[in-house]
Coordinates of C-alpha atoms and ligand atoms in Angstrom, one line a residue:
M575 CA 101.7 -241.8 95.8
R576 CA 98.6 -241.4 98.0
K577 CA 96.2 -239.3 96.5
S578 CA 93.6 -236.6 97.4
S579 CA 89.8 -237.4 97.5
Y580 CA 89.0 -234.0 95.5
F581 CA 91.3 -235.4 92.8
L582 CA 89.2 -239.2 93.6
S583 CA 86.2 -237.7 92.3
T584 CA 87.4 -235.9 89.8
A585 CA 89.2 -238.4 88.4
T586 CA 86.2 -240.8 88.7
A587 CA 83.9 -238.3 86.4
L588 CA 86.6 -237.7 84.4
A589 CA 86.7 -241.5 83.4
A590 CA 82.8 -241.8 83.7
F591 CA 83.0 -239.7 81.2
S592 CA 86.3 -241.4 79.0
T593 CA 84.3 -244.5 78.2
A594 CA 81.4 -242.4 76.4
S595 CA 83.2 -241.9 74.2
A596 CA 85.6 -243.4 71.5
S597 CA 88.7 -244.7 73.3
T598 CA 91.9 -243.1 71.3
N599 CA 93.7 -245.3 69.2
F600 CA 97.3 -244.9 71.1
D601 CA 99.9 -248.0 70.9
Y602 CA 102.4 -247.4 73.7
D603 CA 103.3 -249.6 76.5
P604 CA 104.3 -247.9 79.3
P605 CA 106.9 -249.1 81.3
S606 CA 106.1 -250.9 84.7
S607 CA 107.6 -248.4 86.6
V608 CA 108.9 -245.3 85.7
T609 CA 112.9 -244.7 87.2
W610 CA 113.8 -241.2 89.2
E611 CA 117.4 -240.2 91.2
E612 CA 117.6 -237.2 92.8
C613 CA 119.1 -233.6 90.4
N614 CA 119.5 -230.2 90.6
Q615 CA 120.0 -230.2 94.7
D616 CA 116.2 -230.9 95.4
M617 CA 114.5 -232.2 91.9
R618 CA 113.9 -235.6 90.4
C619 CA 114.9 -237.0 86.7
A620 CA 114.2 -239.7 85.3
N621 CA 114.0 -240.9 81.4
L622 CA 111.7 -242.3 78.8
S623 CA 112.5 -243.9 76.3
V624 CA 109.3 -243.5 72.7
P625 CA 109.5 -244.7 69.8
L626 CA 111.2 -242.1 66.8
D627 CA 108.2 -242.9 64.6
W628 CA 104.7 -242.3 66.4
A629 CA 103.6 -245.2 63.1
K630 CA 106.5 -247.0 64.0
P631 CA 105.5 -247.8 67.4
H632 CA 108.2 -251.2 68.1
G633 CA 110.5 -249.3 65.5
K634 CA 113.3 -247.4 67.3
Q635 CA 112.8 -245.5 70.2
I636 CA 114.6 -242.6 71.4
S637 CA 114.9 -241.3 75.0
I638 CA 113.0 -238.3 76.6
S639 CA 114.6 -236.8 79.3
M640 CA 112.5 -235.4 82.9
T641 CA 112.8 -232.8 85.6
M642 CA 110.7 -232.9 88.3
I643 CA 110.3 -230.1 91.5
P644 CA 107.7 -232.9 93.9
A645 CA 104.0 -231.5 95.6
A646 CA 104.9 -230.1 98.9
N647 CA 102.1 -231.8 100.3
K648 CA 101.6 -234.5 99.9
E649 CA 98.6 -235.3 101.3
K650 CA 96.7 -232.0 98.9
R651 CA 98.2 -234.1 95.8
I652 CA 96.2 -233.5 93.1
G653 CA 98.5 -235.3 90.3
Y654 CA 101.4 -234.7 87.9
L655 CA 101.6 -231.0 85.9
M656 CA 103.4 -230.5 83.2
V657 CA 104.8 -227.7 81.3
N658 CA 106.3 -227.1 78.6
N659 CA 107.6 -223.5 78.4
G660 CA 108.2 -223.0 74.3
G661 CA 110.1 -221.4 72.4
P662 CA 109.7 -223.7 70.5
G663 CA 113.6 -225.5 71.5
A664 CA 113.4 -223.8 74.9
S665 CA 114.6 -226.5 78.2
P666 CA 111.9 -227.3 80.6
S667 CA 114.2 -228.8 82.9
E668 CA 116.5 -225.0 82.9
Y669 CA 112.3 -223.2 83.9
L670 CA 112.1 -225.8 86.2
V671 CA 116.2 -224.4 87.8
A672 CA 115.8 -220.4 87.0
G673 CA 111.8 -220.9 88.6
R674 CA 112.9 -222.6 91.0
D675 CA 111.8 -220.5 94.2
F676 CA 109.2 -218.4 92.4
L677 CA 107.6 -221.9 91.2
K678 CA 108.4 -223.5 94.7
S679 CA 106.6 -220.6 95.8
S680 CA 103.5 -221.0 94.1
E681 CA 100.3 -222.6 95.2
L682 CA 100.7 -225.1 93.1
H683 CA 103.7 -226.5 94.1
Q684 CA 101.4 -227.6 97.1
Y685 CA 99.7 -228.9 94.7
F686 CA 100.9 -230.9 91.7
D687 CA 104.5 -232.5 90.7
I688 CA 105.7 -230.2 88.5
L689 CA 107.2 -231.9 85.2
G690 CA 109.1 -230.1 82.2
P691 CA 109.7 -233.5 80.6
S692 CA 112.2 -232.2 77.2
P693 CA 111.1 -232.4 74.0
R694 CA 111.8 -235.0 72.0
G695 CA 115.4 -233.5 70.2
T696 CA 115.7 -230.7 72.6
A697 CA 118.1 -231.1 75.2
G698 CA 118.5 -234.0 77.6
S699 CA 115.7 -236.1 75.5
T700 CA 118.1 -237.0 72.2
P701 CA 119.2 -233.8 70.9
V702 CA 118.9 -232.6 67.0
K703 CA 122.9 -231.9 66.0
C704 CA 123.9 -230.3 63.5
D705 CA 127.6 -227.5 62.7
P706 CA 127.3 -225.4 64.5
E707 CA 130.1 -222.9 62.0
P708 CA 127.2 -221.9 59.6
W709 CA 124.9 -221.1 62.6
N710 CA 127.3 -218.3 63.6
R711 CA 127.4 -216.9 59.8
R712 CA 125.7 -213.6 59.5
F713 CA 123.6 -213.0 56.6
P714 CA 121.2 -209.8 55.8
Q715 CA 118.3 -209.8 58.0
R716 CA 116.1 -208.0 55.5
P717 CA 116.6 -208.6 51.6
Q718 CA 117.0 -205.2 49.4
T719 CA 118.7 -207.0 46.5
E720 CA 119.3 -210.0 44.5
A721 CA 122.4 -210.9 45.2
E722 CA 121.7 -210.3 49.1
F723 CA 118.4 -212.8 49.1
E724 CA 120.8 -215.3 47.9
E725 CA 123.7 -214.5 50.3
M726 CA 120.7 -215.1 53.1
R727 CA 119.8 -218.1 51.3
E728 CA 122.8 -218.8 51.4
V729 CA 123.2 -219.2 54.9
F730 CA 119.3 -220.4 55.8
H731 CA 120.4 -223.2 52.9
A732 CA 124.3 -223.8 55.0
R733 CA 122.1 -224.3 58.5
G734 CA 119.6 -227.1 57.2
Q735 CA 122.1 -229.2 55.4
S736 CA 124.5 -229.4 58.3
C737 CA 122.3 -230.9 60.0
V738 CA 121.8 -233.6 57.3
N739 CA 125.2 -234.5 57.5
Q740 CA 125.5 -235.7 61.1
E741 CA 126.3 -239.1 61.8
D742 CA 122.8 -240.2 64.1
N743 CA 120.6 -237.3 63.3
D744 CA 117.3 -239.4 62.5
I745 CA 115.6 -237.7 65.3
L746 CA 115.7 -234.7 62.5
Y747 CA 112.9 -235.5 60.4
Y748 CA 110.3 -236.4 63.7
M749 CA 110.2 -232.7 65.3
D750 CA 107.3 -231.9 64.7
T751 CA 104.4 -230.9 68.2
T752 CA 102.6 -233.6 66.7
S753 CA 105.3 -236.0 67.3
V754 CA 106.2 -234.2 71.0
A755 CA 102.1 -234.2 72.2
K756 CA 102.1 -238.5 71.5
D757 CA 105.3 -238.2 74.4
F758 CA 103.3 -236.9 76.9
E759 CA 100.4 -239.0 76.5
A760 CA 103.5 -241.7 77.0
I761 CA 104.6 -240.2 79.7
R762 CA 101.0 -239.6 80.7
L763 CA 100.6 -243.2 80.8
A764 CA 103.8 -243.9 81.8
L765 CA 103.0 -241.8 85.0
N766 CA 100.2 -244.1 85.9
N767 CA 98.1 -243.1 83.5
E768 CA 96.5 -240.1 86.1
T769 CA 94.4 -238.0 83.8
M770 CA 96.4 -234.9 82.3
N771 CA 97.1 -231.7 84.1
F772 CA 99.1 -229.2 81.7
L773 CA 101.1 -225.5 81.9
G774 CA 102.3 -224.3 78.6
F775 CA 104.2 -221.0 77.0
S776 CA 104.2 -220.2 73.7
Y777 CA 104.8 -222.7 71.7
G778 CA 104.3 -224.9 74.8
A779 CA 100.5 -223.7 74.6
F780 CA 100.5 -224.8 71.5
L781 CA 101.3 -227.7 72.5
G782 CA 98.9 -228.0 74.7
S783 CA 96.6 -227.9 72.1
E784 CA 97.5 -230.3 69.9
Y785 CA 97.4 -232.8 73.1
A786 CA 93.6 -231.3 73.1
E787 CA 93.1 -232.9 69.9
R788 CA 94.1 -235.9 70.2
F789 CA 93.4 -236.1 73.8
P790 CA 90.8 -234.7 74.5
D791 CA 88.9 -236.9 77.4
N792 CA 92.3 -237.8 78.7
I793 CA 92.8 -234.0 80.4
R794 CA 91.6 -233.1 84.0
A795 CA 92.9 -229.2 83.4
L796 CA 94.9 -227.5 80.0
A797 CA 95.9 -224.3 81.3
L798 CA 97.5 -222.5 77.5
D799 CA 100.0 -219.2 78.3
G800 CA 100.7 -217.0 75.1
I801 CA 98.9 -218.6 72.4
V802 CA 99.8 -220.1 69.5
D803 CA 97.3 -220.3 66.5
H804 CA 98.3 -223.1 64.0
S805 CA 95.5 -222.9 61.7
V806 CA 96.8 -220.8 59.5
S807 CA 100.5 -220.7 57.4
G808 CA 103.4 -219.3 58.5
Q809 CA 103.0 -216.5 56.0
N810 CA 100.2 -215.1 57.7
I811 CA 101.4 -215.9 61.2
W812 CA 104.3 -212.4 60.0
G813 CA 101.8 -210.1 59.7
P814 CA 100.1 -210.5 63.0
E815 CA 103.1 -211.4 65.5
A816 CA 105.2 -208.5 63.9
N817 CA 101.3 -206.0 64.9
G818 CA 102.3 -207.6 68.4
Y819 CA 106.0 -205.8 68.8
E820 CA 105.1 -203.3 67.3
V821 CA 103.0 -202.5 69.6
T822 CA 104.4 -203.3 72.7
M823 CA 107.0 -201.2 71.6
N824 CA 105.3 -198.3 71.6
Q825 CA 103.4 -199.5 75.3
F826 CA 107.4 -199.6 75.8
F827 CA 108.0 -195.7 74.8
E828 CA 105.3 -195.2 76.2
W829 CA 106.0 -195.9 79.7
C830 CA 109.2 -194.3 79.1
E831 CA 107.7 -191.1 78.5
K832 CA 105.6 -191.2 81.5
N833 CA 108.2 -193.5 83.7
S834 CA 111.7 -191.8 84.7
T835 CA 112.9 -195.0 85.8
C836 CA 113.4 -195.8 82.1
A837 CA 116.7 -194.6 81.7
L838 CA 115.1 -192.9 78.2
H839 CA 113.0 -190.7 80.2
K840 CA 114.7 -187.6 79.0
I841 CA 115.0 -188.1 75.7
K842 CA 112.5 -185.9 73.8
N843 CA 110.8 -188.1 71.1
L844 CA 112.0 -191.1 71.6
P845 CA 110.4 -193.4 69.1
S846 CA 111.7 -191.4 66.1
K847 CA 115.4 -191.2 68.2
F848 CA 115.2 -194.8 68.0
D849 CA 114.0 -195.4 64.4
A850 CA 117.4 -193.3 63.5
F851 CA 119.8 -195.0 65.7
I852 CA 118.2 -198.5 64.2
D853 CA 119.0 -196.5 60.5
H854 CA 122.8 -194.8 62.2
A855 CA 123.6 -199.0 63.0
N856 CA 122.4 -200.2 59.4
K857 CA 124.9 -198.3 58.2
H858 CA 127.5 -198.3 60.8
P859 CA 126.7 -201.5 63.7
I860 CA 127.2 -200.6 66.9
S861 CA 130.2 -202.6 69.0
A862 CA 129.8 -205.1 71.3
P863 CA 132.6 -205.2 73.6
S864 CA 131.4 -207.9 76.6
C865 CA 131.5 -210.7 73.2
S866 CA 135.4 -210.6 73.7
N867 CA 135.2 -210.7 77.0
K868 CA 135.4 -214.7 78.7
T869 CA 134.3 -213.4 81.8
S870 CA 130.7 -211.1 80.5
D871 CA 128.1 -213.4 80.6
V872 CA 126.7 -213.3 77.3
Y873 CA 130.1 -214.3 76.0
P874 CA 130.8 -215.3 73.1
C875 CA 129.1 -213.4 70.5
F876 CA 129.3 -211.1 67.6
Q877 CA 132.0 -208.4 68.3
N878 CA 129.4 -205.5 66.4
V879 CA 125.5 -205.2 65.8
T880 CA 123.6 -204.0 62.5
G881 CA 120.4 -202.2 63.5
D882 CA 118.3 -205.3 61.9
E883 CA 119.9 -207.5 63.9
I884 CA 118.7 -206.0 67.5
F885 CA 115.6 -206.0 66.8
R886 CA 115.4 -209.9 67.4
N887 CA 117.2 -209.9 71.1
L888 CA 114.8 -207.1 71.3
Q889 CA 112.2 -208.6 71.2
S890 CA 113.1 -211.3 73.4
A891 CA 113.6 -208.8 75.8
V892 CA 110.1 -206.7 76.1
C893 CA 108.3 -209.7 76.8
F894 CA 109.3 -209.0 80.3
P895 CA 108.0 -206.0 81.7
S896 CA 108.5 -206.7 85.5
E897 CA 111.4 -207.5 86.6
I898 CA 110.0 -209.8 88.8
G899 CA 109.3 -213.6 87.8
I900 CA 110.3 -216.8 85.4
G901 CA 112.4 -215.8 83.0
S902 CA 112.8 -211.4 83.6
I903 CA 116.1 -210.5 83.0
G904 CA 114.9 -207.6 85.2
G905 CA 111.9 -205.4 83.2
W906 CA 112.3 -203.1 81.4
T907 CA 114.2 -201.2 83.6
T908 CA 117.1 -202.9 82.4
V909 CA 115.8 -203.4 78.4
A910 CA 115.9 -199.4 78.5
Q911 CA 119.4 -199.0 80.2
F912 CA 120.6 -201.6 77.4
L913 CA 119.4 -199.3 75.2
Y914 CA 119.9 -196.9 76.3
Q915 CA 124.3 -198.3 75.9
A916 CA 123.6 -198.9 72.7
M917 CA 121.7 -195.8 71.6
F918 CA 124.7 -193.2 73.6
K919 CA 127.3 -195.6 74.5
N920 CA 128.3 -197.3 71.9
D921 CA 127.5 -200.4 73.5
A922 CA 125.1 -203.2 71.8
S923 CA 126.8 -205.7 73.3
F924 CA 123.0 -206.9 74.7
F925 CA 121.8 -207.0 71.8
S926 CA 124.2 -209.2 69.3
S927 CA 123.2 -213.1 68.8
S928 CA 125.1 -215.7 70.8
Q929 CA 127.6 -217.8 68.9
Y930 CA 127.7 -221.6 69.1
T931 CA 130.2 -224.2 69.9
S932 CA 127.9 -226.8 70.7
H933 CA 126.4 -229.0 67.7
S934 CA 123.1 -229.0 69.8
A935 CA 121.9 -225.6 70.7
V936 CA 118.5 -224.4 71.8
E937 CA 118.8 -222.8 68.6
M938 CA 119.2 -225.5 66.4
S939 CA 116.0 -227.8 67.7
Y940 CA 114.0 -224.3 67.7
V941 CA 114.5 -223.8 63.5
S942 CA 113.5 -228.0 63.8
I943 CA 110.1 -228.0 65.4
F944 CA 109.2 -225.0 63.7
C945 CA 110.0 -226.5 60.1
Q946 CA 107.8 -229.3 60.7
D947 CA 105.4 -227.5 61.9
F948 CA 104.7 -225.0 59.4
P949 CA 104.9 -225.2 56.0
R950 CA 107.6 -223.3 53.4
S951 CA 107.1 -219.5 52.3
N952 CA 109.3 -219.9 49.7
W953 CA 110.0 -216.2 48.3
T954 CA 111.3 -215.2 45.2
A955 CA 113.9 -211.9 46.1
T956 CA 111.0 -209.6 44.6
E957 CA 108.6 -210.8 46.9
F958 CA 111.6 -210.8 50.0
Q959 CA 111.3 -207.4 49.0
I960 CA 107.7 -206.2 48.7
K961 CA 107.0 -208.0 51.8
S962 CA 109.8 -206.2 53.5
S963 CA 108.1 -202.3 52.2
V964 CA 105.3 -203.8 53.6
G965 CA 107.1 -204.2 57.1
S966 CA 108.2 -201.1 57.8
V967 CA 105.3 -199.3 56.4
A968 CA 102.4 -201.8 58.5
T969 CA 105.6 -201.9 61.5
P970 CA 107.3 -198.5 61.0
H971 CA 109.3 -199.4 64.8
T972 CA 110.0 -202.7 64.0
R973 CA 110.3 -203.4 60.1
G974 CA 108.5 -206.5 60.0
L975 CA 111.2 -207.8 61.5
G976 CA 111.4 -210.8 64.6
E977 CA 110.7 -214.8 65.1
F978 CA 108.9 -214.9 62.2
W979 CA 110.3 -212.9 59.5
Y980 CA 113.2 -214.6 60.3
L981 CA 111.8 -218.6 60.8
Q982 CA 109.9 -217.7 57.8
G983 CA 113.3 -217.8 56.1
I984 CA 115.1 -219.7 57.5
C985 CA 113.0 -222.9 56.5
M986 CA 112.2 -222.5 52.8
D987 CA 115.2 -224.3 52.3
W988 CA 114.7 -226.8 55.8
P989 CA 115.4 -230.4 54.6
S990 CA 113.1 -232.1 56.7
P991 CA 110.1 -231.9 55.1
V992 CA 106.5 -230.6 57.0
R993 CA 104.8 -233.4 59.2
N994 CA 102.8 -231.1 60.7
P995 CA 101.2 -228.8 58.5
P996 CA 98.3 -225.9 59.8
H997 CA 95.1 -226.8 60.8
S998 CA 91.7 -225.5 61.9
L999 CA 91.0 -227.3 65.3
Q1000 CA 87.0 -227.1 65.0
P1001 CA 86.2 -230.4 63.6
A1002 CA 88.0 -231.8 67.0
F1003 CA 86.2 -229.6 68.9
A1004 CA 82.8 -229.5 67.3
G1005 CA 80.3 -231.3 69.3
R1006 CA 82.9 -231.8 72.0
N1007 CA 81.2 -230.8 75.5
M1008 CA 85.1 -230.7 77.4
T1009 CA 83.9 -231.6 81.2
T1010 CA 86.3 -228.5 82.2
P1011 CA 87.1 -226.1 79.8
I1012 CA 90.5 -225.4 78.6
L1013 CA 92.1 -222.1 80.1
L1014 CA 93.1 -219.6 77.2
V1015 CA 95.5 -216.6 78.6
N1016 CA 96.5 -213.9 76.8
A1017 CA 98.1 -210.1 77.1
L1018 CA 96.6 -207.2 75.4
Y1019 CA 99.4 -206.7 73.9
D1020 CA 102.3 -209.5 73.3
P1021 CA 104.9 -208.4 71.0
E1022 CA 106.1 -212.9 70.2
T1023 CA 102.5 -214.0 70.2
P1024 CA 99.1 -211.2 70.0
I1025 CA 95.7 -211.2 70.7
Q1026 CA 94.9 -211.8 67.4
A1027 CA 95.9 -215.5 67.4
A1028 CA 93.9 -216.2 71.1
L1029 CA 90.9 -214.7 69.9
S1030 CA 91.0 -217.2 67.1
V1031 CA 92.4 -220.5 68.9
Q1032 CA 88.6 -219.6 71.2
R1033 CA 87.3 -219.5 67.8
Q1034 CA 87.9 -222.9 67.1
M1035 CA 87.7 -224.0 70.3
G1036 CA 84.4 -223.3 71.0
E1037 CA 82.3 -223.8 74.1
N1038 CA 85.2 -225.5 75.0
A1039 CA 87.3 -222.5 76.1
R1040 CA 87.8 -219.9 78.4
L1041 CA 90.4 -216.9 77.0
V1042 CA 91.2 -214.2 80.2
I1043 CA 92.6 -211.6 79.0
R1044 CA 95.4 -209.6 81.0
N1045 CA 94.7 -205.8 80.4
G1046 CA 99.2 -205.4 79.8
S1047 CA 102.0 -206.1 78.1
G1048 CA 105.1 -208.9 77.8
H1049 CA 104.6 -212.6 76.0
T1050 CA 102.8 -214.8 79.0
S1051 CA 100.9 -214.3 82.4
Y1052 CA 101.8 -216.8 84.9
N1053 CA 105.3 -215.7 85.4
T1054 CA 104.6 -212.5 87.1
P1055 CA 103.0 -212.1 89.8
G1056 CA 99.5 -210.8 89.6
E1057 CA 95.9 -211.3 89.2
T1058 CA 95.9 -213.0 86.0
H1059 CA 99.0 -215.6 88.2
E1060 CA 96.3 -216.3 90.0
A1061 CA 93.6 -217.0 87.2
I1062 CA 95.0 -220.1 86.2
E1063 CA 96.0 -221.2 89.2
K1064 CA 92.8 -221.6 90.2
Y1065 CA 92.4 -222.9 87.5
L1066 CA 94.4 -225.9 87.7
I1067 CA 93.6 -226.0 91.2
H1068 CA 89.9 -225.4 91.9
L1069 CA 89.0 -225.8 88.3
E1070 CA 87.8 -222.3 88.5
A1071 CA 87.7 -221.3 85.2
P1072 CA 86.4 -217.2 84.5
A1073 CA 84.4 -216.4 82.1
T1074 CA 85.5 -215.7 78.3
G1075 CA 86.6 -212.0 77.8
T1076 CA 87.4 -211.0 81.3
V1077 CA 89.4 -208.9 81.5
L1078 CA 92.5 -209.1 84.3
K1079 CA 94.4 -205.7 85.3
D1080 CA 97.7 -207.2 86.1
Ligands
NAG165 C1 93.7 -245.6 82.3 O1 92.5 -244.9 82.6 C2 92.2 -245.6 82.3 C3 90.8 -244.4 83.1 O2 90.1 -245.1 84.6 C4 91.0 -246.6 81.6 O3 89.8 -246.5 81.1 C5 92.3 -247.3 80.9 O4 91.9 -248.3 81.1 C6 93.5 -247.3 81.7 N1 94.5 -247.4 80.8 C7 95.7 -248.5 80.6 C8 97.2 -248.1 80.0 O5 95.9 -248.4 82.3
NAG166 C1 118.9 -240.5 81.9 O1 119.7 -240.5 81.0 C2 121.9 -239.1 80.4 C3 122.3 -239.0 79.0 O2 122.3 -240.4 78.6 C4 121.8 -240.1 82.0 O3 123.4 -239.2 81.6 C5 120.7 -239.9 83.3 O4 121.8 -240.0 83.9 C6 119.0 -240.8 83.4 N1 119.0 -240.4 84.1 C7 118.4 -241.4 85.1 C8 117.1 -240.6 85.9 O5 118.5 -241.8 83.8
NAG167 C1 107.2 -197.5 86.8 O1 107.9 -198.6 86.2 C2 108.2 -199.0 87.3 C3 109.2 -200.5 86.9 O2 108.4 -201.1 86.0 C4 106.8 -199.5 88.4 O3 107.2 -200.2 89.4 C5 106.4 -198.7 88.4 O4 104.9 -198.4 89.0 C6 105.7 -197.2 87.2 N1 105.8 -196.6 88.3 C7 105.1 -195.6 88.0 C8 104.3 -194.2 88.1 O5 104.2 -195.6 86.6
NAG168 C1 134.9 -208.2 81.5 O1 133.5 -208.7 81.9 C2 133.8 -208.6 83.8 C3 132.1 -208.8 84.1 O2 131.3 -209.1 83.5 C4 133.9 -206.5 83.8 O3 134.3 -207.2 85.0 C5 135.4 -206.6 83.4 O4 135.6 -205.2 83.7 C6 135.7 -207.3 82.1 N1 136.9 -206.3 81.2 C7 136.6 -206.1 80.3 C8 137.9 -205.8 79.8 O5 135.6 -205.0 79.9
NAG169 C1 132.0 -206.8 62.7 O1 132.0 -208.0 63.6 C2 132.4 -209.0 62.8 C3 132.3 -209.7 63.0 O2 130.9 -210.6 62.7 C4 133.9 -208.2 62.0 O3 134.4 -209.6 61.0 C5 134.7 -207.3 61.5 O4 134.6 -206.3 61.2 C6 133.3 -205.9 63.1 N1 134.0 -205.1 62.0 C7 133.4 -203.6 62.9 C8 132.7 -202.5 61.8 O5 134.3 -203.9 63.9
NAG170 C1 109.9 -223.0 45.5 O1 110.5 -222.5 44.6 C2 111.2 -222.9 43.4 C3 111.6 -221.9 42.4 O2 110.8 -221.1 42.1 C4 110.5 -223.8 42.8 O3 111.8 -224.4 41.9 C5 110.2 -224.4 44.1 O4 109.4 -226.3 43.2 C6 109.3 -224.1 44.4 N1 109.3 -225.4 45.8 C7 107.7 -225.2 46.0 C8 107.5 -226.4 46.9 O5 106.9 -225.2 46.0
NAG171 C1 76.5 -231.4 74.7 O1 76.4 -230.4 75.3 C2 75.3 -229.9 74.2 C3 74.3 -228.9 75.6 O2 74.8 -228.1 76.2 C4 74.4 -231.0 73.8 O3 73.4 -230.7 73.1 C5 75.4 -231.8 73.0 O4 74.3 -233.4 72.5 C6 76.1 -231.9 74.1 N1 77.2 -233.5 72.6 C7 78.0 -234.2 73.2 C8 79.1 -235.3 72.6 O5 77.6 -234.3 74.6
NAG172 C1 93.4 -201.4 80.4 O1 93.5 -200.7 81.2 C2 94.0 -199.2 80.9 C3 93.9 -198.7 82.0 O2 93.6 -198.1 83.1 C4 92.0 -198.8 80.7 O3 91.6 -197.6 80.1 C5 91.3 -199.9 79.5 O4 90.4 -199.3 79.3 C6 92.0 -201.1 80.1 N1 91.3 -202.0 78.7 C7 90.5 -203.1 78.7 C8 90.3 -203.8 77.3 O5 90.0 -203.2 79.9

C-alpha cells in the first residue's frame, strides 16, 4: 500500500533515532506475507503464528487472529493502528464489530488501517480452555467467617484446576502481558515493519506500556486511555480501585439527584436507600426472571442475585455515563432504570452474572492473564475479614468490592506462576527522549482505573509521557464523543500532544 509523504518523513526521523540506540534483541522471522480474507462484511481477517514461549522462538507455535478495518483514504494512510480494548481477555474483533459505525465516522478511519489483534489465550487466537462447571458455582463474595473463606477458596481452586485438566492447553502458562507485547512486535514486523501506532484501553493501556518498555524505538504514537499501574502489587491495587468505584457511584448519585432523566431522581436519600437495598438483597436475594428466559439478551444467568453480587456488573455498567459510544449500554440513564427495577420491582436480571456453557470464555482468559501479571495475595481468612471491614469503612457504598477484590481472591490458588511481576517503568524511561511522547488519558472519576494510577505511570515515564485528564466520570474516554476523543485523534494523526495536566471538559 502507498504511504503518504507525512508518514515517510516521520518514519525517517524515527529510523535515524533507532539506529543511534541499542537495537532490541528480538528473535522473530516474520512470514514473507500475511494473507487477508474478507470477514464481518467489509473487514479483513488474518492469522499469524508466534511462539508459545518467547524464550524458545523456534519451539511450539500458537495462532494470533487479527481483524482490520482498512483505512478509508489510501492517500492519507499513515499506517496500521493497533487497538486493544482491555479486559483483559476482551475481544478486539468484537470491539471493531460493535464499534463499526462509530469508528468508521472517526478521523482515525481516514488515516489508519485499524487493527485488532486478539491477544494470546483469548477467543479467535489460541484460547485458554477450562471446564465451565466450577465457573458457574456461586461463592461468598465477602467472606466473614473461616467457613465462608474456605467455601470461596474451594470454588476458586476448582476454577484453576479446571484449566489444568484440559488437553493441549499449554497456553495457560504463557498468557502474561509481556508475551502479548512481544506478539504485537511480531505483528508489527510481519506487517511491513512500519512503526507502531497503538491505542490501548484499560488493560490495553497496560499492554501499551509493556510494549513501550521493550520497544520504545519502534513507536510512532502510543495513546493509552484508562491507565493501569503495574508498579504496585495486586494487594495494593485493590484500595485505589475500590476508591475509584466509590467516587464514581457518588457522582452517579449526584447526577440522579440533579437530573430528572434518572429513574431514581425522585427517591429521597438515594445513597442510603441503595445501601439498605444491598443489605436486604444479601439476606433475601433479588430474583432475575430474564435469566431463565431463553429469548432474553441476558440468558443464561443466575436466577437470583445477592447484594454483594450486584457490585461487579454495576461496576462495568457505571463505566459508560454517555448514551453514545462504543461499549455503552445506554449510559447512566439505562443503569438507573435497571437499578430501579432491582430496588423496586424485584427484578435484578441485568445484574445477574452469566453462566458459561463453553470451554473458552472471556472470564477464563481474564483471570488467566491477570494472575500471571500480578502476584498472589495469599490472605488468610482473618485478613479477608479485616480487609472486608476496611472496605466497608473506606468505601461505604461499594464495600471494597469490584474487580480487584475478586481477582486477588481467585489468583490465590491459580495454577500458573506469575511470569510478569509488577515493576516500575522508571528504569526503562530514565534518560530516554522519545521522539513523540506517549499520551496518557484518564477520567477524574473512573470506577476501574482510578486517576492515582495515571499519575503514577506519568511519574514513571517522566518527560516521555503527557497526561491529559477528562473532567468527568467513566472508564476510558476515546469511545465517547468529546474534547478528549478529539485530543486522542489529534495526537495519533498529527502527533500533537497537549501539555501534562491539561484538563478537558468532556
Ligand atoms: C525495520 O525497519 C528498521 C528501520 O527502518 C530497520 O532498521 C530494520 O532493519 C527493519 N527490520 C526488518 C526486520 O526489516
Ligand atoms: C484463522 O484461523 C481460524 C481458526 O483456525 C480459521 O477458522 C480462519 O479461517 C483463519 N482465518 C484466516 C484468514 O486464515
Ligand atoms: C441529564 O442527563 C442526560 C443523560 O446523561 C444528559 O444528556 C443531560 O444533559 C442531563 N441534563 C442536565 C440538565 O444535566
Ligand atoms: C422473554 O424475553 C423476551 C425478549 O426480551 C420478551 O419479549 C418476553 O416477554 C419474555 N418472556 C417472559 C415470559 O418474560
Ligand atoms: C437462587 O438461585 C439458586 C441457583 O443459583 C437456586 O438454587 C435458589 O433456589 C434460588 N433462591 C431463591 C430464593 O430463589
Ligand atoms: C501461602 O500460605 C500458605 C499457608 O500459610 C503457605 O503454606 C504458602 O507457602 C504461602 N504461599 C506463598 C506463595 O506465600
Ligand atoms: C535527552 O535530552 C536531554 C536534554 O533535553 C539531554 O540532556 C539528554 O542527554 C538526552 N538523552 C538522550 C539519551 O539522548
Ligand atoms: C471540573 O468541572 C467542574 C464543573 O465545571 C469544576 O468545578 C471543576 O473545577 C473542574 N475540575 C478540574 C480539575 O478542572
